[in-house]
mmCIF file of C-alpha atoms and ligand atoms in Angstrom:
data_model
loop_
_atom_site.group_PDB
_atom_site.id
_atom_site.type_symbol
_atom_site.label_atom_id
_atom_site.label_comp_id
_atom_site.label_asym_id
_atom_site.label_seq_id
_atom_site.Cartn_x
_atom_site.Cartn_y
_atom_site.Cartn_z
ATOM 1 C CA UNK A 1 4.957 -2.631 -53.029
ATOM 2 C CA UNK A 2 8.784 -1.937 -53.031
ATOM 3 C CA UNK A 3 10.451 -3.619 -50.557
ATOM 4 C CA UNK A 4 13.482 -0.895 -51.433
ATOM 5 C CA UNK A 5 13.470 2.834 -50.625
ATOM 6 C CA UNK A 6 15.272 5.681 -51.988
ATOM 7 C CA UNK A 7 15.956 9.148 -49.741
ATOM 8 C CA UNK A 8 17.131 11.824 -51.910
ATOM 9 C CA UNK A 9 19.966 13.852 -49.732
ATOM 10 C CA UNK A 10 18.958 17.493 -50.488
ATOM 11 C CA UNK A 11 23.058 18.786 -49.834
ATOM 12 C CA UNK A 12 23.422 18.926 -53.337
ATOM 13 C CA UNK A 13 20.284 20.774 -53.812
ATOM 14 C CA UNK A 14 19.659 24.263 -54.632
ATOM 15 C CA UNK A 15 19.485 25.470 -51.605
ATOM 16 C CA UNK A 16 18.445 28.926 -52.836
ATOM 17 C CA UNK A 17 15.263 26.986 -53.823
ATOM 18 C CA UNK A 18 15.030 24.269 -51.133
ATOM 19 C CA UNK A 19 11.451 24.242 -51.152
ATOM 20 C CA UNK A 20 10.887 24.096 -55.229
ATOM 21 C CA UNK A 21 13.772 21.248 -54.925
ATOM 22 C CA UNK A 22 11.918 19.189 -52.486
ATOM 23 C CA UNK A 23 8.877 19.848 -54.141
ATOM 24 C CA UNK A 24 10.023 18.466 -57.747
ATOM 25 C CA UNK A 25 10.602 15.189 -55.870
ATOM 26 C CA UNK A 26 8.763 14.512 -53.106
ATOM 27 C CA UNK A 27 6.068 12.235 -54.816
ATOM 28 C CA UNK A 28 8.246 9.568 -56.072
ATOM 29 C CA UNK A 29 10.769 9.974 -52.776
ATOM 30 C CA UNK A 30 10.219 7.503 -49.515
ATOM 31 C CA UNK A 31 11.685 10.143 -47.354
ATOM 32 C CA UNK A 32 14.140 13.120 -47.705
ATOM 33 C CA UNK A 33 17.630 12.697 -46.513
ATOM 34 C CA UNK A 34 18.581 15.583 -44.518
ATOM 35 C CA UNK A 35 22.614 16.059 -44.211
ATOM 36 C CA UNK A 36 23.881 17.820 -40.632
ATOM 37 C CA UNK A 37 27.392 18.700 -40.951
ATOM 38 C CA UNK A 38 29.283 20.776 -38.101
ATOM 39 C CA UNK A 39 32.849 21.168 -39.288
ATOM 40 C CA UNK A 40 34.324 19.378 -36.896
ATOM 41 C CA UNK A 41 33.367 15.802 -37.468
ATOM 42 C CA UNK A 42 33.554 16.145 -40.783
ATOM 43 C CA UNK A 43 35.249 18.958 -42.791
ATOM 44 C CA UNK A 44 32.174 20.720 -43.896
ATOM 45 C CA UNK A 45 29.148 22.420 -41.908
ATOM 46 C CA UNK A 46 25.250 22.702 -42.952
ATOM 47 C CA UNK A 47 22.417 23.423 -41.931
ATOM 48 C CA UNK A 48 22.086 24.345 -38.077
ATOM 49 C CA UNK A 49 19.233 23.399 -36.080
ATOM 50 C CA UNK A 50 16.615 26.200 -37.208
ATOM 51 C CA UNK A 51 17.248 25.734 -40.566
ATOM 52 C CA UNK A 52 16.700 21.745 -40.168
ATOM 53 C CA UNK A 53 13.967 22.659 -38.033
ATOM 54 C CA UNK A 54 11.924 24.587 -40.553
ATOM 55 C CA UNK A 55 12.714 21.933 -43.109
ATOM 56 C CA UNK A 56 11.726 18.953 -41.065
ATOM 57 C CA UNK A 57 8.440 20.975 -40.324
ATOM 58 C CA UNK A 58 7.367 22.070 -43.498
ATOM 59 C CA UNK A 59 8.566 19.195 -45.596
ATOM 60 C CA UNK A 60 5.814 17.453 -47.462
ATOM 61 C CA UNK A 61 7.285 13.852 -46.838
ATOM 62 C CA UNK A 62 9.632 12.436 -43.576
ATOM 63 C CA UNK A 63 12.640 13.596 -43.304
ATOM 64 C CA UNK A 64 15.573 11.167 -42.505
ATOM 65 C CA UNK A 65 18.044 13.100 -40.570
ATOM 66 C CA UNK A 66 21.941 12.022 -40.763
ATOM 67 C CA UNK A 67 23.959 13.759 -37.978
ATOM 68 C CA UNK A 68 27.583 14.015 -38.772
ATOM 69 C CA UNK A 69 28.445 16.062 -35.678
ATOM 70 C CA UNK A 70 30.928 15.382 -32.996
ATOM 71 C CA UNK A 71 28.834 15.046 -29.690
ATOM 72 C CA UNK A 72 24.917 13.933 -30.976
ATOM 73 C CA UNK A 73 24.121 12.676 -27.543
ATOM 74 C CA UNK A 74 22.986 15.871 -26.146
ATOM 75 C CA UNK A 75 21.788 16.754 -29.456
ATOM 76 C CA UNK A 76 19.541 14.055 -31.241
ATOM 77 C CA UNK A 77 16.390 14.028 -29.449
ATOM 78 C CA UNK A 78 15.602 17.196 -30.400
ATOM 79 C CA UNK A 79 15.556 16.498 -34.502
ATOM 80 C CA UNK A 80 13.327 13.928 -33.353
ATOM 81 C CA UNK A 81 11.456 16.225 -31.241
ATOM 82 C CA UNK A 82 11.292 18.315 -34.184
ATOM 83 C CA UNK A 83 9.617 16.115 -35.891
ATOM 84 C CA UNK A 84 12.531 13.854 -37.975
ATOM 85 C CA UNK A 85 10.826 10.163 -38.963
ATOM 86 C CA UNK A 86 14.459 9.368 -38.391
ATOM 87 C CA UNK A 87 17.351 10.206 -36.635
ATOM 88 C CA UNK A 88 20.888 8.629 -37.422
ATOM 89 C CA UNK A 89 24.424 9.311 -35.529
ATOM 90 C CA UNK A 90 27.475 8.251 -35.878
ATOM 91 C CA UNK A 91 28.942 4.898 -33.759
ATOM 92 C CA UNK A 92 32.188 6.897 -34.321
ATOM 93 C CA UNK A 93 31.190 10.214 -32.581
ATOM 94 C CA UNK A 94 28.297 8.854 -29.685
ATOM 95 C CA UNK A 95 29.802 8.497 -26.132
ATOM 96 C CA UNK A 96 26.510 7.098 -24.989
ATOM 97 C CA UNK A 97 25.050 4.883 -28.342
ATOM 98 C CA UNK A 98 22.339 3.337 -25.883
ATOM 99 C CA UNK A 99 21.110 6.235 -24.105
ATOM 100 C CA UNK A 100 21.162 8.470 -27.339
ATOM 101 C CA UNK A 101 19.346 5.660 -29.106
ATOM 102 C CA UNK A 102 16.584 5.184 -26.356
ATOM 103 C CA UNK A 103 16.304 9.251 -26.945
ATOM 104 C CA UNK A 104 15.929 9.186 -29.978
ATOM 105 C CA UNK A 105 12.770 6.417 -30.015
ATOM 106 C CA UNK A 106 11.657 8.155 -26.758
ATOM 107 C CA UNK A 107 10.657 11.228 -28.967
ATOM 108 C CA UNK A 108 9.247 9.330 -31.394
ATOM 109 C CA UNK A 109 11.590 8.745 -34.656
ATOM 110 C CA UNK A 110 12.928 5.470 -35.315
ATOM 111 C CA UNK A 111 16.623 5.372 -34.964
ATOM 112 C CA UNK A 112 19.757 4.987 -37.199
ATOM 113 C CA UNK A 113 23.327 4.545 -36.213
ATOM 114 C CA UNK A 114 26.107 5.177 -38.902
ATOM 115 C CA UNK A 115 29.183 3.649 -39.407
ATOM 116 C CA UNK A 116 32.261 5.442 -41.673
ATOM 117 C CA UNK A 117 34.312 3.004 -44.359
ATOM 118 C CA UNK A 118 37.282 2.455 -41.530
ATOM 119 C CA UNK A 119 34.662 1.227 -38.793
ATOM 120 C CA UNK A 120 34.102 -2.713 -39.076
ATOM 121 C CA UNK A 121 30.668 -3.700 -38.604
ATOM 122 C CA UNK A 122 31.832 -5.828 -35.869
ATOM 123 C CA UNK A 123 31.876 -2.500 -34.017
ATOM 124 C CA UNK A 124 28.365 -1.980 -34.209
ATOM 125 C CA UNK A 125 26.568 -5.404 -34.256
ATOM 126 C CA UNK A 126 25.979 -5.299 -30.520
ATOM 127 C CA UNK A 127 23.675 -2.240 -30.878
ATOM 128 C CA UNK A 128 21.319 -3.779 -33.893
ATOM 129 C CA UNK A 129 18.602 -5.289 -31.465
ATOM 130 C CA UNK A 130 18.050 -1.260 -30.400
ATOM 131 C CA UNK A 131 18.377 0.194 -33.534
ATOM 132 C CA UNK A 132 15.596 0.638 -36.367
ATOM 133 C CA UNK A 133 18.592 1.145 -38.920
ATOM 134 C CA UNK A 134 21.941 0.586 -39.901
ATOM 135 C CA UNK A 135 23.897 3.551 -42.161
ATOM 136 C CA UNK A 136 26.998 1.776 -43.772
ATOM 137 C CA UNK A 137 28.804 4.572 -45.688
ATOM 138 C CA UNK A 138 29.487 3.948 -49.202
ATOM 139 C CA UNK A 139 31.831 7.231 -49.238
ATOM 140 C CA UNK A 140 34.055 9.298 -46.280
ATOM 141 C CA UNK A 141 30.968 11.426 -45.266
ATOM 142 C CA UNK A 142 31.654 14.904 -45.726
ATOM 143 C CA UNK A 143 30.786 15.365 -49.364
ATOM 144 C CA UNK A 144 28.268 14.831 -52.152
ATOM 145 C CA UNK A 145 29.293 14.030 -55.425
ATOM 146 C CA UNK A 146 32.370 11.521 -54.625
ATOM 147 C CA UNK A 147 32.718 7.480 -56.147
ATOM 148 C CA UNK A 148 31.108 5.010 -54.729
ATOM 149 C CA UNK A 149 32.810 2.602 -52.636
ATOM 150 C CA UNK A 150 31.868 -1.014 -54.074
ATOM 151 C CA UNK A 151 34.598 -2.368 -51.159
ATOM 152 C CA UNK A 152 32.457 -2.108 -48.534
ATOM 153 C CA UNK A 153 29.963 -4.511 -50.093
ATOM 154 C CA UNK A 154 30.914 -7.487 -47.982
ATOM 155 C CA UNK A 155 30.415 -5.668 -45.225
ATOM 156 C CA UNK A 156 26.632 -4.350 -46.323
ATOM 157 C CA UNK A 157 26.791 -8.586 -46.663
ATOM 158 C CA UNK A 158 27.669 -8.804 -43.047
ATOM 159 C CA UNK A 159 25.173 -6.256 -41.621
ATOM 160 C CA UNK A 160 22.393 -7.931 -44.398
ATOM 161 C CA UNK A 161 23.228 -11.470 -42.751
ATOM 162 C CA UNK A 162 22.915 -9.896 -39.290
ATOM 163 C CA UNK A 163 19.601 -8.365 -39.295
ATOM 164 C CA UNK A 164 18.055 -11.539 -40.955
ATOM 165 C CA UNK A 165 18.748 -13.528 -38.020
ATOM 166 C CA UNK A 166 16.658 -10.993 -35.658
ATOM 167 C CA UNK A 167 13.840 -12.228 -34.765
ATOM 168 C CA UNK A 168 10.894 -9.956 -36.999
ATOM 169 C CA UNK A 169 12.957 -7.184 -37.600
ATOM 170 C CA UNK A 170 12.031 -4.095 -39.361
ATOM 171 C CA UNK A 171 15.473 -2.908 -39.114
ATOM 172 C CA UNK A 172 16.868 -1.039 -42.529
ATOM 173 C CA UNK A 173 20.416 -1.454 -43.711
ATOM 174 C CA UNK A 174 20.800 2.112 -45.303
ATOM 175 C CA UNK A 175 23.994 2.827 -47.151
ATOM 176 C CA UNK A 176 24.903 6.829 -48.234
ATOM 177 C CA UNK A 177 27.351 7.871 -51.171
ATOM 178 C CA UNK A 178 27.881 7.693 -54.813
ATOM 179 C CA UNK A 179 24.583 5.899 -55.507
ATOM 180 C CA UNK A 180 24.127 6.141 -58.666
ATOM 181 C CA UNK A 181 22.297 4.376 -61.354
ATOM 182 C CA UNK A 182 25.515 2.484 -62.007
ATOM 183 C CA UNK A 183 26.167 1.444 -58.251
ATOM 184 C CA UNK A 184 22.990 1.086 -56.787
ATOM 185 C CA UNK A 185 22.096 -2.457 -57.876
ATOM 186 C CA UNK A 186 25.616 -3.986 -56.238
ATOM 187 C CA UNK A 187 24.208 -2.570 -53.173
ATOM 188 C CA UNK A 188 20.800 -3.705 -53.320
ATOM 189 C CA UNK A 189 22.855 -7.336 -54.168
ATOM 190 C CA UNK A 190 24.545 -7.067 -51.140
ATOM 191 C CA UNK A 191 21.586 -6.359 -49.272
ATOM 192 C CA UNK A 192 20.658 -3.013 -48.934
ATOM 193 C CA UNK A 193 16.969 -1.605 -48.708
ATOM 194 C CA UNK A 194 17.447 2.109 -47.995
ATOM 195 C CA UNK A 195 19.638 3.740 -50.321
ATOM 196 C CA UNK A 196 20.487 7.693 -49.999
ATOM 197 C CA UNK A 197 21.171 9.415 -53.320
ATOM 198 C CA UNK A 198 22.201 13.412 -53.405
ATOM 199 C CA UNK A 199 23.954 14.159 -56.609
ATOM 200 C CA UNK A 200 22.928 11.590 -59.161
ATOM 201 C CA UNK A 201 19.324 13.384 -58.486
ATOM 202 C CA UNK A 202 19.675 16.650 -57.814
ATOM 203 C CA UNK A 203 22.373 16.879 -60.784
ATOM 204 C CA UNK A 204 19.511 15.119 -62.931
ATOM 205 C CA UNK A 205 17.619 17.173 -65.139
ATOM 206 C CA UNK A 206 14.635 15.472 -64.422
ATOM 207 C CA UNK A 207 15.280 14.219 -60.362
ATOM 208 C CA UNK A 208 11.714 12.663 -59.672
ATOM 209 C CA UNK A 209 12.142 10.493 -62.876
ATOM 210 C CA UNK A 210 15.657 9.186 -61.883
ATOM 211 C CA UNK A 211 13.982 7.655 -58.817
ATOM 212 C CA UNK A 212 11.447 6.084 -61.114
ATOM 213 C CA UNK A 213 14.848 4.983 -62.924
ATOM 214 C CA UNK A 214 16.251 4.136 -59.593
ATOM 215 C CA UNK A 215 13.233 1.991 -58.354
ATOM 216 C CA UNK A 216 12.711 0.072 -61.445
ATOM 217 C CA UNK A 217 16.242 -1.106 -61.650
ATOM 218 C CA UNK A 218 15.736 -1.908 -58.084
ATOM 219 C CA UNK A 219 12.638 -4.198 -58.701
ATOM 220 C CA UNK A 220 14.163 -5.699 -62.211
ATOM 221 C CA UNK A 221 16.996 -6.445 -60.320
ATOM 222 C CA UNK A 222 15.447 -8.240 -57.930
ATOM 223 C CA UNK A 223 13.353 -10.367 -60.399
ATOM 224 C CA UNK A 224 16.655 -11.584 -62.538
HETATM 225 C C1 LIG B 1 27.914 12.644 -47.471
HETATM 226 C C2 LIG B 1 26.446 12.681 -47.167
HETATM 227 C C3 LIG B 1 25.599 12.155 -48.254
HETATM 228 C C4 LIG B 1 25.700 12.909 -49.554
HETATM 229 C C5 LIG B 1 25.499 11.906 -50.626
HETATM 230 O O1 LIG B 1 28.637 12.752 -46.325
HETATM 231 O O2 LIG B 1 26.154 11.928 -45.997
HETATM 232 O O3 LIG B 1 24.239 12.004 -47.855
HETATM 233 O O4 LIG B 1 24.763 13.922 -49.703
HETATM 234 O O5 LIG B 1 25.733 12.521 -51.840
HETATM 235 P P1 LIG B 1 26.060 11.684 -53.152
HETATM 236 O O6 LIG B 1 24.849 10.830 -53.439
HETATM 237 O O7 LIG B 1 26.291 12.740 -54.183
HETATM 238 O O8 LIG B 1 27.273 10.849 -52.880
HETATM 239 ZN ZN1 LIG B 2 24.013 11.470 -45.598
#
């Protein structure tokens, strides 16, 4: 089995047919990268909370949730609550990253905490022990569709080097924008598992077979 997964972010979807989108690649996806934007953290707004709620219910495989909204500590239980697998936030926007954390895993999801391209790791590596994963954006979130960032590979390096010396861990070292077929190897070399990928599948005329694409590179990669 893949030691790698890939979480297709649906905000490049056709939202008119979220459901036939999801559908066309929920067999070959790990989990389904759900994007909440609120205009103010970031300078775009999605989904609100019914929507994600009816998607999180009635999707057919776990939905990763990535909150990119000012104040998540009142806020990210209840995606969890909802049923999310997983719930990330942003280091940059939490008041509270301990007691939103312990939230989180209190209503059952594992829990992510995100990190923009200007926050160091060094910021964050404090909080890995109670975390289940680490987001390292690969582009300024607010957007699908922009380049991949291949200078914040040392510090996917960093975080990669960090988890390893936890004792057991089963903590995932995500990283979110501009993976691509062309980019998603020089993370995997820097040591990501979890890789989030919105336009290079949804902009795919066949998306389920460009995570096949995206998996096998993965797995060659790792055998050269
Ligand atoms: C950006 C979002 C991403 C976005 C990725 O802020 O967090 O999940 O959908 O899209 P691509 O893969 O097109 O960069
Ligand atoms: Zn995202």
């Amino acid at each position: 089995m893949s030691k790698y997964r890939i979480c297709p972010s649906i905000l490049n979807a056709d939202l008119a047919n979220l459901d036939l989108e999801i559908s066309r690649i929920a067999s070959e996806s790990d989990l389904l990268h759900l994007d909440i934007m609120d205009n103010i953290f970031v300078p775009n707004k999605t989904f609100d909370f019914p929507e994600s709620e009816r998607i999180i219910v009635t999707s057919p495989i776990p939905v990763d949730v990535h909150l990119m909204i000012a104040d998540p500590d009142q806020s990210a239980a209840a995606y969890a609550r909802a049923g999310a697998a997983s719930v990330t936030f942003h280091f940059e926007a939490a008041h509270e990253v301990g007691s939103t954390a312990e939230a989180i895993k209190s209503a059952g999801a594992r829990v992510g905490l995100a990190i923009k391209p200007g926050t160091p790791f060094s910021a964050v590596a404090d909080f890995l022990p109670i975390v289940d994963m680490l987001l390292i954006m690969t582009v300024e979130p607010g957007f699908g569709g922009q380049a991949f960032m291949a200078d914040m590979m040392p510090k996917v390096s960093e975080a990669r080097h960090a988890i390893d010396q936890i004792p057991a861990p089963d903590t995932w070292l995500q990283v979110d924008g501009g993976v691509t077929l062309e980019t998603i190897l020089k993370a995997a070399e820097a040591g990501a598992d979890t890789f989030v990928a919105g336009s290079a599948v949804f902009r795919s005329p066949e998306p389920a077979a460009m995570i096949v694409e995206m998996k096998n590179l993965l797995n060659r990669g790792r055998l050269l």
